[in-house]
Amino acid sequence: RREAAQIAIRLRPVPADAVRAVEVDAGTQRVICQGEYDDYAEEYTFSQTFGEGTTTTSAYVELGFSQRVSSVFQGCNEAVLAYGCTGSGKTFTIFGDAQRPGLLTLFAQD
């Protein structure tokens, strides 16, 4: 059975001295990128959007990763890719830390 790829985005918290240029509209799964000095904005639609307050565990559950564990052991292929600039949280999202497990850790625990 073929299934379309899911593309999800999670925004990381912005430091207090930085300007937020991206907003998530969770109701429509849109991300709005706003220029700092003009009225120009671009919108992108994803399968799932997560704001900066979303934990990795919450994203794991909402993306349905638990159900995918059994499919892997039945021979189905699954892939998780993390994309972003340096310091955007890719490694943390995949591996986590001792107190906050990442996607790979959660997948292995299931």
C-alpha positions as YAML, in Angstrom:
chain: A
units: angstrom
residues:
- id: 1
  name: ARG
  ca: [0.00, 0.00, 0.00]
- id: 2
  name: ARG
  ca: [1.38, 3.41, -0.96]
- id: 3
  name: GLU
  ca: [0.85, 6.41, 1.20]
- id: 4
  name: ALA
  ca: [1.64, 10.04, 0.46]
- id: 5
  name: ALA
  ca: [4.53, 11.56, 2.36]
- id: 6
  name: GLN
  ca: [3.64, 13.64, 5.38]
- id: 7
  name: ILE
  ca: [5.45, 16.96, 5.64]
- id: 8
  name: ALA
  ca: [5.34, 18.47, 9.11]
- id: 9
  name: ILE
  ca: [6.94, 21.57, 10.53]
- id: 10
  name: ARG
  ca: [7.66, 22.53, 14.13]
- id: 11
  name: LEU
  ca: [8.85, 25.99, 15.03]
- id: 12
  name: ARG
  ca: [11.52, 26.29, 17.66]
- id: 13
  name: PRO
  ca: [11.28, 28.94, 20.37]
- id: 14
  name: VAL
  ca: [12.68, 32.31, 19.37]
- id: 15
  name: PRO
  ca: [15.19, 33.99, 21.70]
- id: 16
  name: ALA
  ca: [13.85, 37.04, 23.52]
- id: 17
  name: ASP
  ca: [16.02, 39.42, 21.49]
- id: 18
  name: ALA
  ca: [14.96, 38.02, 18.10]
- id: 19
  name: VAL
  ca: [12.04, 38.87, 15.82]
- id: 20
  name: ARG
  ca: [9.58, 36.11, 14.92]
- id: 21
  name: ALA
  ca: [9.29, 36.08, 11.11]
- id: 22
  name: VAL
  ca: [7.21, 32.89, 10.87]
- id: 23
  name: GLU
  ca: [3.78, 32.18, 12.31]
- id: 24
  name: VAL
  ca: [1.82, 28.92, 12.40]
- id: 25
  name: ASP
  ca: [-1.90, 28.81, 11.67]
- id: 26
  name: ALA
  ca: [-2.65, 25.38, 13.15]
- id: 27
  name: GLY
  ca: [-6.29, 25.43, 12.04]
- id: 28
  name: THR
  ca: [-5.34, 25.49, 8.36]
- id: 29
  name: GLN
  ca: [-1.88, 23.84, 8.65]
- id: 30
  name: ARG
  ca: [-0.35, 26.96, 7.11]
- id: 31
  name: VAL
  ca: [2.91, 28.70, 7.91]
- id: 32
  name: ILE
  ca: [3.09, 32.41, 7.15]
- id: 33
  name: CYS
  ca: [6.52, 33.96, 6.56]
- id: 34
  name: GLN
  ca: [6.43, 37.73, 7.05]
- id: 35
  name: GLY
  ca: [9.15, 40.14, 6.01]
- id: 36
  name: GLU
  ca: [10.44, 42.33, 8.85]
- id: 37
  name: TYR
  ca: [10.45, 45.61, 6.92]
- id: 38
  name: ASP
  ca: [7.62, 45.28, 4.42]
- id: 39
  name: ASP
  ca: [4.12, 43.90, 4.00]
- id: 40
  name: TYR
  ca: [5.26, 41.00, 1.83]
- id: 41
  name: ALA
  ca: [4.29, 37.56, 3.16]
- id: 42
  name: GLU
  ca: [4.42, 34.03, 1.82]
- id: 43
  name: GLU
  ca: [2.24, 31.13, 2.93]
- id: 44
  name: TYR
  ca: [3.07, 27.43, 2.86]
- id: 45
  name: THR
  ca: [0.76, 24.53, 3.66]
- id: 46
  name: PHE
  ca: [1.99, 21.38, 5.42]
- id: 47
  name: SER
  ca: [0.42, 18.06, 6.42]
- id: 48
  name: GLN
  ca: [0.86, 19.05, 10.06]
- id: 49
  name: THR
  ca: [2.09, 22.20, 11.80]
- id: 50
  name: PHE
  ca: [3.38, 22.52, 15.34]
- id: 51
  name: GLY
  ca: [4.00, 25.75, 17.20]
- id: 52
  name: GLU
  ca: [7.01, 26.45, 19.37]
- id: 53
  name: GLY
  ca: [5.26, 25.13, 22.49]
- id: 54
  name: THR
  ca: [4.81, 21.63, 21.05]
- id: 55
  name: THR
  ca: [6.92, 18.92, 22.66]
- id: 56
  name: THR
  ca: [8.59, 16.21, 20.63]
- id: 57
  name: THR
  ca: [6.43, 13.63, 22.40]
- id: 58
  name: SER
  ca: [3.26, 15.49, 21.39]
- id: 59
  name: ALA
  ca: [4.43, 15.69, 17.77]
- id: 60
  name: TYR
  ca: [5.30, 11.96, 17.85]
- id: 61
  name: VAL
  ca: [1.77, 11.08, 18.98]
- id: 62
  name: GLU
  ca: [0.00, 13.50, 16.63]
- id: 63
  name: LEU
  ca: [2.00, 12.27, 13.63]
- id: 64
  name: GLY
  ca: [0.96, 8.70, 14.40]
- id: 65
  name: PHE
  ca: [4.48, 7.32, 14.77]
- id: 66
  name: SER
  ca: [3.32, 4.68, 17.27]
- id: 67
  name: GLN
  ca: [1.25, 2.98, 14.57]
- id: 68
  name: ARG
  ca: [4.25, 2.96, 12.22]
- id: 69
  name: VAL
  ca: [6.43, 0.84, 14.53]
- id: 70
  name: SER
  ca: [4.56, -2.35, 13.72]
- id: 71
  name: SER
  ca: [4.61, -1.59, 9.98]
- id: 72
  name: VAL
  ca: [8.41, -1.39, 10.08]
- id: 73
  name: PHE
  ca: [8.60, -4.86, 11.60]
- id: 74
  name: GLN
  ca: [6.25, -6.09, 8.85]
- id: 75
  name: GLY
  ca: [8.75, -4.94, 6.23]
- id: 76
  name: CYS
  ca: [7.41, -1.51, 5.33]
- id: 77
  name: ASN
  ca: [9.86, 1.31, 4.76]
- id: 78
  name: GLU
  ca: [9.60, 4.46, 6.84]
- id: 79
  name: ALA
  ca: [11.83, 7.53, 6.86]
- id: 80
  name: VAL
  ca: [12.12, 10.62, 9.03]
- id: 81
  name: LEU
  ca: [14.09, 13.59, 7.77]
- id: 82
  name: ALA
  ca: [14.96, 16.72, 9.70]
- id: 83
  name: TYR
  ca: [15.76, 19.80, 7.68]
- id: 84
  name: GLY
  ca: [16.74, 23.28, 8.76]
- id: 85
  name: CYS
  ca: [19.59, 25.68, 9.23]
- id: 86
  name: THR
  ca: [22.37, 25.21, 11.78]
- id: 87
  name: GLY
  ca: [21.05, 25.49, 15.32]
- id: 88
  name: SER
  ca: [17.39, 25.00, 14.36]
- id: 89
  name: GLY
  ca: [16.87, 21.90, 16.51]
- id: 90
  name: LYS
  ca: [17.18, 19.03, 14.04]
- id: 91
  name: THR
  ca: [19.42, 16.86, 16.23]
- id: 92
  name: PHE
  ca: [17.37, 17.62, 19.33]
- id: 93
  name: THR
  ca: [14.14, 16.67, 17.54]
- id: 94
  name: ILE
  ca: [15.55, 13.33, 16.40]
- id: 95
  name: PHE
  ca: [17.61, 12.35, 19.49]
- id: 96
  name: GLY
  ca: [16.38, 14.58, 22.35]
- id: 97
  name: ASP
  ca: [18.16, 14.54, 25.70]
- id: 98
  name: ALA
  ca: [17.91, 12.66, 29.00]
- id: 99
  name: GLN
  ca: [14.73, 14.46, 30.10]
- id: 100
  name: ARG
  ca: [13.05, 14.99, 26.72]
- id: 101
  name: PRO
  ca: [13.30, 12.03, 24.32]
- id: 102
  name: GLY
  ca: [13.55, 12.61, 20.59]
- id: 103
  name: LEU
  ca: [11.59, 10.94, 17.80]
- id: 104
  name: LEU
  ca: [14.11, 8.13, 17.35]
- id: 105
  name: THR
  ca: [14.19, 7.38, 21.10]
- id: 106
  name: LEU
  ca: [10.39, 7.33, 21.29]
- id: 107
  name: PHE
  ca: [10.22, 5.06, 18.23]
- id: 108
  name: ALA
  ca: [12.72, 2.63, 19.82]
- id: 109
  name: GLN
  ca: [10.76, 2.61, 23.10]
- id: 110
  name: ASP
  ca: [7.55, 1.66, 21.28]
...
